[in-house]
Short mmCIF file of C-alpha atoms in Angstrom, two decimals:
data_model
loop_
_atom_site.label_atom_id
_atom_site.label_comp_id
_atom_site.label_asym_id
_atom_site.label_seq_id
_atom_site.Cartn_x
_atom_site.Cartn_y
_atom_site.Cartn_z
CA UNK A 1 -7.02 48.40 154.91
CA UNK A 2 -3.30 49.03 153.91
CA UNK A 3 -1.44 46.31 155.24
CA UNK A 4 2.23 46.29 155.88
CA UNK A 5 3.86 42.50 155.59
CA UNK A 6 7.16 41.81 156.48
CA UNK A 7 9.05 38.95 155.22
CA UNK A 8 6.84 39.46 151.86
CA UNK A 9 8.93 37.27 149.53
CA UNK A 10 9.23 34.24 151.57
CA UNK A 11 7.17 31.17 150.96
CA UNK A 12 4.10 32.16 152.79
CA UNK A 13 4.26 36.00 151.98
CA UNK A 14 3.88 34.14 147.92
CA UNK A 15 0.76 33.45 148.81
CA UNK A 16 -0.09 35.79 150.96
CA UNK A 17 0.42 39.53 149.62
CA UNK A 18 -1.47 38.66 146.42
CA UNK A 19 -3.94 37.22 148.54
CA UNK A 20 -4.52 40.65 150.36
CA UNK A 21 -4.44 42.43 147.40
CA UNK A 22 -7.27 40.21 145.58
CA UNK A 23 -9.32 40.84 148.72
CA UNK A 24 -8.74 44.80 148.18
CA UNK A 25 -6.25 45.83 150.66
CA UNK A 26 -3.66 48.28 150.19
CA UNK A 27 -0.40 46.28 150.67
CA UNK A 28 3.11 46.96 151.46
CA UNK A 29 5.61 44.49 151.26
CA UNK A 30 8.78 44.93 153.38
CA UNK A 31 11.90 42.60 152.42
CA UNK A 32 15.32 42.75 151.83
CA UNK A 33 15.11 43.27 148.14
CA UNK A 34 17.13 40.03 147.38
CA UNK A 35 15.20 37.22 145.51
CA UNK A 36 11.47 37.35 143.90
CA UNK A 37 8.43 35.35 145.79
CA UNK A 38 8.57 31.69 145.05
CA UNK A 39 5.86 32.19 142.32
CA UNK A 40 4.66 34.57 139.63
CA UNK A 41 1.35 36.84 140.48
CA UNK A 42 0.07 40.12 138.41
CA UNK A 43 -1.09 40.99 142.05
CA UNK A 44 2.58 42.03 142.79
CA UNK A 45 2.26 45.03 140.67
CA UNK A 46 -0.20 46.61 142.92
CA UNK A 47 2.28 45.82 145.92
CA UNK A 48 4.22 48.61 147.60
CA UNK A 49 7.95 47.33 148.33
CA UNK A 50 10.18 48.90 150.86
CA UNK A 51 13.81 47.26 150.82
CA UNK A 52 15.71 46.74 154.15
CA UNK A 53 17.81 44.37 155.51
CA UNK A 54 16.05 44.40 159.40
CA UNK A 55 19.02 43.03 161.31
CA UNK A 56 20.95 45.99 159.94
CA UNK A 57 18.01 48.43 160.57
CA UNK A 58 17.37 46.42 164.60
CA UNK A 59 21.11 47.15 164.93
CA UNK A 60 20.85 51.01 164.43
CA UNK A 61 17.31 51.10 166.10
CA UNK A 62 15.64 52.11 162.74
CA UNK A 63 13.64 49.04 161.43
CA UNK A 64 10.46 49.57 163.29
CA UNK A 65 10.56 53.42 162.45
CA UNK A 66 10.51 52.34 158.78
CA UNK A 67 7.45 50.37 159.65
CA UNK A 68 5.96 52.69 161.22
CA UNK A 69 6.67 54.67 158.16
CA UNK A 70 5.02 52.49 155.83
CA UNK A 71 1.30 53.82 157.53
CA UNK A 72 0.31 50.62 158.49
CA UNK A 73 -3.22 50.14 159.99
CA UNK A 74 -2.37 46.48 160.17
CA UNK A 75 1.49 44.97 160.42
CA UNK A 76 2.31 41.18 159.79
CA UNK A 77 5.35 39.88 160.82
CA UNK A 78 6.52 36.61 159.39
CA UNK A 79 10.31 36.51 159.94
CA UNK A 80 10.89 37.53 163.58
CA UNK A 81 12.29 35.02 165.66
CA UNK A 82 13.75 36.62 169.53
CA UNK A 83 11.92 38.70 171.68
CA UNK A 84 13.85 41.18 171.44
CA UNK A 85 13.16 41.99 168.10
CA UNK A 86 9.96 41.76 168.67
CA UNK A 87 9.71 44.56 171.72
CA UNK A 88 11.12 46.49 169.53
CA UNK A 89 8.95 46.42 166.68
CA UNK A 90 5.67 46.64 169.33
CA UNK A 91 7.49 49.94 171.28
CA UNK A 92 7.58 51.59 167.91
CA UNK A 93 4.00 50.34 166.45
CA UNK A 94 2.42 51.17 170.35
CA UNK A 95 -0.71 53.47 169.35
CA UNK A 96 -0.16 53.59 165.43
CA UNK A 97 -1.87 50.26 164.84
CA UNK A 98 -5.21 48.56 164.45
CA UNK A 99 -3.90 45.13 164.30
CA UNK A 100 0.19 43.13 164.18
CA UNK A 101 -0.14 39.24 163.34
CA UNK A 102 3.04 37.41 163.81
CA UNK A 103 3.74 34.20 162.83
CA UNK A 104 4.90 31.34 165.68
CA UNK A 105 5.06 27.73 165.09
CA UNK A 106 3.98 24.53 166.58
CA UNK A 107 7.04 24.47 168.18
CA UNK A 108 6.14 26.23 171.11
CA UNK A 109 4.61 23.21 172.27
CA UNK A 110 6.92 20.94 174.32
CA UNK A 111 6.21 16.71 173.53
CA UNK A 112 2.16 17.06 174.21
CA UNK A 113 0.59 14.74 176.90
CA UNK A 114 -2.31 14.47 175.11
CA UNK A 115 -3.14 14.70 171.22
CA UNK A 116 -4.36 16.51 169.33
CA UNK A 117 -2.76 19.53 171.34
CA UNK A 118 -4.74 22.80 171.46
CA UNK A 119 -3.34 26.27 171.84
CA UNK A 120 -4.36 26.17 175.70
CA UNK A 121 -2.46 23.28 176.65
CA UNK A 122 -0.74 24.29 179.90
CA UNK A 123 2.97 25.04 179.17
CA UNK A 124 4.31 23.28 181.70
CA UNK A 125 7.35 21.69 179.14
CA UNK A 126 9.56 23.71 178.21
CA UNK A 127 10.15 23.78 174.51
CA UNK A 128 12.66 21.79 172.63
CA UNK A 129 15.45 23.54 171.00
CA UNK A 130 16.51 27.39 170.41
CA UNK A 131 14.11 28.25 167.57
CA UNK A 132 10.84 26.75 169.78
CA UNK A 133 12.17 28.55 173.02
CA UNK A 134 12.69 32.08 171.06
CA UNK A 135 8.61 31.80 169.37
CA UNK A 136 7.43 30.66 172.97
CA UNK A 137 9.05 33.95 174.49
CA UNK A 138 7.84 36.12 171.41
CA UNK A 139 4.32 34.05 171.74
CA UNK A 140 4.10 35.04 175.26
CA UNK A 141 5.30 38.51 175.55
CA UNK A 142 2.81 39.51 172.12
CA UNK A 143 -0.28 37.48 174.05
CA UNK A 144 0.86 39.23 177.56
CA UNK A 145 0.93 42.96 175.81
CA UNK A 146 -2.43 42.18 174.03
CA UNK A 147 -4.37 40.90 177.10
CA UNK A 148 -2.88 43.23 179.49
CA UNK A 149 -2.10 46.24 177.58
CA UNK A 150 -4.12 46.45 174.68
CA UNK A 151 -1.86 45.80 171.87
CA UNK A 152 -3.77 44.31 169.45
CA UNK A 153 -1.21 41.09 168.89
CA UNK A 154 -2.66 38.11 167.38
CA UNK A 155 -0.17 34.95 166.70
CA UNK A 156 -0.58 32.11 164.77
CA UNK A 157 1.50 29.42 164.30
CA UNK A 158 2.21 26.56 161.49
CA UNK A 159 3.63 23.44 161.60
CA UNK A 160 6.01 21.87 158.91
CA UNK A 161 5.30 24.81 155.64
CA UNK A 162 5.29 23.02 152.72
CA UNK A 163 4.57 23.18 148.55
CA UNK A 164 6.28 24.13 145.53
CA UNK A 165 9.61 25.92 145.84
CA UNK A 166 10.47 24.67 148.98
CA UNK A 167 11.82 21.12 149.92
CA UNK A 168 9.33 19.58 152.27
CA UNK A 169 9.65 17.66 156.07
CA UNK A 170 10.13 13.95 154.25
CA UNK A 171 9.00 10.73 155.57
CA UNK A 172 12.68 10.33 157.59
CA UNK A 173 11.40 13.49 159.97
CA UNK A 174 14.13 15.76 158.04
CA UNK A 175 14.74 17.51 154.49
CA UNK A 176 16.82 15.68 152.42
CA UNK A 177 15.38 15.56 149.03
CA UNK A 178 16.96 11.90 148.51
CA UNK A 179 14.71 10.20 150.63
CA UNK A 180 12.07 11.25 147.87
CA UNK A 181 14.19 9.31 145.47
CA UNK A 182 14.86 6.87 147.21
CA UNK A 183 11.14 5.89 147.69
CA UNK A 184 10.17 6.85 144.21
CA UNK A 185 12.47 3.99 143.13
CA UNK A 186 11.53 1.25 145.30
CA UNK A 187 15.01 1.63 147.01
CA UNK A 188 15.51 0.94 150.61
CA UNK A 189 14.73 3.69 153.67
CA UNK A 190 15.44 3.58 156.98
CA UNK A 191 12.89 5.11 159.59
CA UNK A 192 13.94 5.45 163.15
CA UNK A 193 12.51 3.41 165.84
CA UNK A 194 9.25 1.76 164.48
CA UNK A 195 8.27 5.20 162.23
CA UNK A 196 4.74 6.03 164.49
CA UNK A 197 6.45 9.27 165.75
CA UNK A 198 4.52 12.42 163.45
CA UNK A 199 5.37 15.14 161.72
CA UNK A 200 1.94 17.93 160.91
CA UNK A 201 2.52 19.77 157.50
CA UNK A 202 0.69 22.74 155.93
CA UNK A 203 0.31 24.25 151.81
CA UNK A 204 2.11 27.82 152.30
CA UNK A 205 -1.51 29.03 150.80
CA UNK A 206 -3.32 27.57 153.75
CA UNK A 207 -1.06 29.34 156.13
CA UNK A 208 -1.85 32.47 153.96
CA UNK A 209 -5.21 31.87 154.35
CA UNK A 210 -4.96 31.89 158.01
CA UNK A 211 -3.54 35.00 158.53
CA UNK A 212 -6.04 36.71 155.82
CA UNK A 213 -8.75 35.28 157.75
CA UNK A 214 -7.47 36.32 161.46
CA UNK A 215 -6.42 40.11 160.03
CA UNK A 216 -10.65 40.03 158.77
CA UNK A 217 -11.78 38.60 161.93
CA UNK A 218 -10.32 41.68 164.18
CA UNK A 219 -12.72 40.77 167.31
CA UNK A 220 -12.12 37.10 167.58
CA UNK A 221 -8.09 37.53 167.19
CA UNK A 222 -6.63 40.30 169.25
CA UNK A 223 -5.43 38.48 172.18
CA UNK A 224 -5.27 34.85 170.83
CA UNK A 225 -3.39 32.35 169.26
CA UNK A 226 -4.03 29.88 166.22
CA UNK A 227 -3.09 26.45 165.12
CA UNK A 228 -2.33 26.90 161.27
CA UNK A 229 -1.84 23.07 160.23
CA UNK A 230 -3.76 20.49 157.79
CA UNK A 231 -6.31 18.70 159.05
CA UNK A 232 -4.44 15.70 160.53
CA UNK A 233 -0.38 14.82 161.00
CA UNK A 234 0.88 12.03 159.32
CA UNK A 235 2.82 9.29 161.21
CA UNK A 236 6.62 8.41 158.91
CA UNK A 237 5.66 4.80 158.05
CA UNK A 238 2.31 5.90 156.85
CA UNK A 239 3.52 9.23 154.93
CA UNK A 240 6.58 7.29 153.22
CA UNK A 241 4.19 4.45 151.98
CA UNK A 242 2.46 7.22 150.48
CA UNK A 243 5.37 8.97 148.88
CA UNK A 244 6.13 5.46 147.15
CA UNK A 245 2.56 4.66 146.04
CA UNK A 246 2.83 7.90 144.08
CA UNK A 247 5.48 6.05 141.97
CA UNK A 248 3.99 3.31 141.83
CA UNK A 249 6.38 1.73 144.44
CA UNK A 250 5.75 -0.40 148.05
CA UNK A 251 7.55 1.17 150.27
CA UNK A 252 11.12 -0.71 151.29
CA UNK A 253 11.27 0.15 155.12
CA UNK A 254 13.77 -0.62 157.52
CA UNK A 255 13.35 0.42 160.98
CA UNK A 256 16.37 0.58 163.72
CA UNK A 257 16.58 2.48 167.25
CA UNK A 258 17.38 5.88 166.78
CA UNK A 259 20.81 5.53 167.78
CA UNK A 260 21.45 2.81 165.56
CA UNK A 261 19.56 4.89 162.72
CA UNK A 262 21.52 7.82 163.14
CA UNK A 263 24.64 5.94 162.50
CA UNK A 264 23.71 5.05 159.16
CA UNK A 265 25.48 6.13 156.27
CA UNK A 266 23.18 8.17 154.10
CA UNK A 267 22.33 10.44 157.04
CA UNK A 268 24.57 13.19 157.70
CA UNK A 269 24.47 15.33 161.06
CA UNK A 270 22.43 17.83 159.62
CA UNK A 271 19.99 15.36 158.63
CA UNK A 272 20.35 13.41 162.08
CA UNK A 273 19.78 16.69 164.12
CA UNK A 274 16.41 17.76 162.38
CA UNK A 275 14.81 14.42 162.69
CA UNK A 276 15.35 14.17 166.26
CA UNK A 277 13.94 17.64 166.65
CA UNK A 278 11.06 16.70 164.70
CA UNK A 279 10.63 12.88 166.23
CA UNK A 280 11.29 14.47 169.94
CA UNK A 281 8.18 16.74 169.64
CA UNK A 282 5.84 14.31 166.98
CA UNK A 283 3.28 17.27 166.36
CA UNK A 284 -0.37 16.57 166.58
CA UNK A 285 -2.11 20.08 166.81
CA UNK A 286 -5.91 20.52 166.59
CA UNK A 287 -6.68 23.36 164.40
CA UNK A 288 -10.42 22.95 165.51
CA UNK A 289 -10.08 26.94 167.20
CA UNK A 290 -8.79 28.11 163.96
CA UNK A 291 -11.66 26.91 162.44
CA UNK A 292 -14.34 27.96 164.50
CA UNK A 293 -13.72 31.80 165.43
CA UNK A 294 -11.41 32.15 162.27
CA UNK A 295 -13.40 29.83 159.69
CA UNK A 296 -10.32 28.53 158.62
CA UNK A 297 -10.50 25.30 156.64
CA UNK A 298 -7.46 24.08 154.87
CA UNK A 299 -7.24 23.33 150.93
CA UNK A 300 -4.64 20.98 151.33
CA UNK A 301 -4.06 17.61 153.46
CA UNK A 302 -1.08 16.51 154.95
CA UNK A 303 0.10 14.69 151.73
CA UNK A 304 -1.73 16.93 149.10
CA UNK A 305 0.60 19.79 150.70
CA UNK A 306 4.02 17.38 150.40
CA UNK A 307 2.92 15.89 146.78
CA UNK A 308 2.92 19.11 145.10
CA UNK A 309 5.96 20.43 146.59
CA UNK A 310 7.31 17.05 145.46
CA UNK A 311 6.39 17.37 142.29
CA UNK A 312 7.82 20.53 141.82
CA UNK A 313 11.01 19.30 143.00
CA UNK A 314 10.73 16.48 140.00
CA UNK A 315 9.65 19.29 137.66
CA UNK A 316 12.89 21.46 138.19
CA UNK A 317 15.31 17.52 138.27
CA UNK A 318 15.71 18.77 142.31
CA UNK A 319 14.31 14.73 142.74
CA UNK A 320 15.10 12.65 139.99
CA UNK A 321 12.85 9.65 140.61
CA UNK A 322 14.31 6.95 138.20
CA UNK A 323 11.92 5.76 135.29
CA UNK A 324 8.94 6.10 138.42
CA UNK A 325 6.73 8.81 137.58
CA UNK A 326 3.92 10.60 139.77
#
């Protein structure tokens, strides 16, 4: 099948493009020509690359002619995030396609009533924040053209992407690399509230797994959505007594009332604003659907996904973790 992925480069196109290509599809990779995937593969040389910059190409109304262009039986779009841009690209792939997978996230989910929360949990809560609110409209307009028009969409979305080359969702609920250090060397950290709310990782390679699996499982995807998560989400006073027992630390928690947390000092607004995205929507997601029509079944936990990103981090002195070691 020659598969056209867009996005290629980024941390789940690593993984996936040499993925498809090991499999023995025909792969192009559609980017913007401006940095390398996150890790070496010989599979690259067997890639296709087509270089465009797609807000420039949306803007003239060319990018999903170039698509198009590429001869795609099968499109996968990992970097499109309004609905706009998504129309677009299905009004010019309408009739010229056999299958287009696009990546959502977990977001789309509002705070869950119950846990863990499946795909077809009602969506009677609006979604928290910008980025949720523009997958939810892309989720529903792809799911809405695929059940009622026969565009073969199929959407499946991650929760917190994690592993080496990219700085991971920390124990805190936000991505400072410093509260790695600071739990490597036995040093104080402070958790809002009492640190049950949850954050749900996933290995980059596991969400490349996912979408090989859904674009080889044609029947059971059109039309659906997919959980792509480890197997369970990790609470912050559980996952940061983790991150210390890899150095060989117990875990020096504090916990305060958000407000009070937010004010202190080694936080900055950045820092305070993703963890109250992350603690307002705690994700939980059951990825029990992704496993039984896709046969999905994660490599990585939670913590196995986190502790090699981690380590990398300590590899290239991103964390520098005192005299603790891993």
């Amino acid at each position: 099948m020659r598969v056209t992925v867009i996005g290629a480069t980024g941390h789940i196109g690593t993984y996936l493009v040499p993925r498809l290509v090991r499999a023995g599809h025909d792969v192009v990779a559609v980017s913007r020509g401006e940095r390398d995937p996150y890790q070496d593969d010989p599979a690259w040389k067997a890639v296709e690359s087509v270089h465009v910059d797609r807000e420039a190409a949306e803007a003239d109304g060319t990018f999903g002619e170039t698509v198009r262009d590429t001869d795609p039986d099968a499109v996968i779009d990992l970097i499109c995030f309004d609905r706009e841009s998504a129309e677009s690209l299905v009004d010019a792939l309408r009739g010229e396609v056999q299958h287009f997978l696009h990546c959502g996230t977990i977001w789309v989910h509002g705070p869950s009533t119950a846990v863990p929360t499946t795909e077809d949990e009602p969506r009677t809560r609006r979604p928290l924040g910008e980025y949720g609110r523009g997958k939810a409209e892309i989720e529903s307009f792809l799911l809405e053209a695929a059940r009622q028009d026969g565009f073969p969409a199929t959407v499946l979305p991650p929760g917190h992407i994690s592993g080496p080359g990219w700085t991971p969702v920390n124990p805190a609920g936000n991505v400072d690399s410093e509260v790695f250090e600071r739990l490597a060397r036995g040093e104080e950290v402070a958790l809002p509230n009492f640190g049950l709310e949850t954050v749900h990782h996933v290995h980059a390679d596991d969400v490349a797994q996912a979408f090989q699996r859904a674009l080889e499982s044609w029947s059971a995807a059109v039309g659906e959505s997919f959980h792509v998560v480890s197997p369970r989400a990790l609470t912050l006073r559980g996952f940061a007594e983790a991150v210390a027992e890899w150095f060989g630390q117990e875990a020096d928690l504090t916990y305060l009332p958000f407000e009070e947390w937010a004010e202190r000092p080694e936080y900055d607004d950045d820092a305070v604003e993703t963890t109250e995205d992350h603690i307002r929507h705690s994700p939980n997601v059951s990825i029990e659907k992704t496993r039984s029509r896709l046969g999905y079944e994660p490599r990585y936990s939670s913590l196995e996904a986190v502790r090699e990103a981690v380590d990398a981090l300590v590899e290239d002195g991103a964390v520098d973790p005192g005299d603790s070691g891993p």
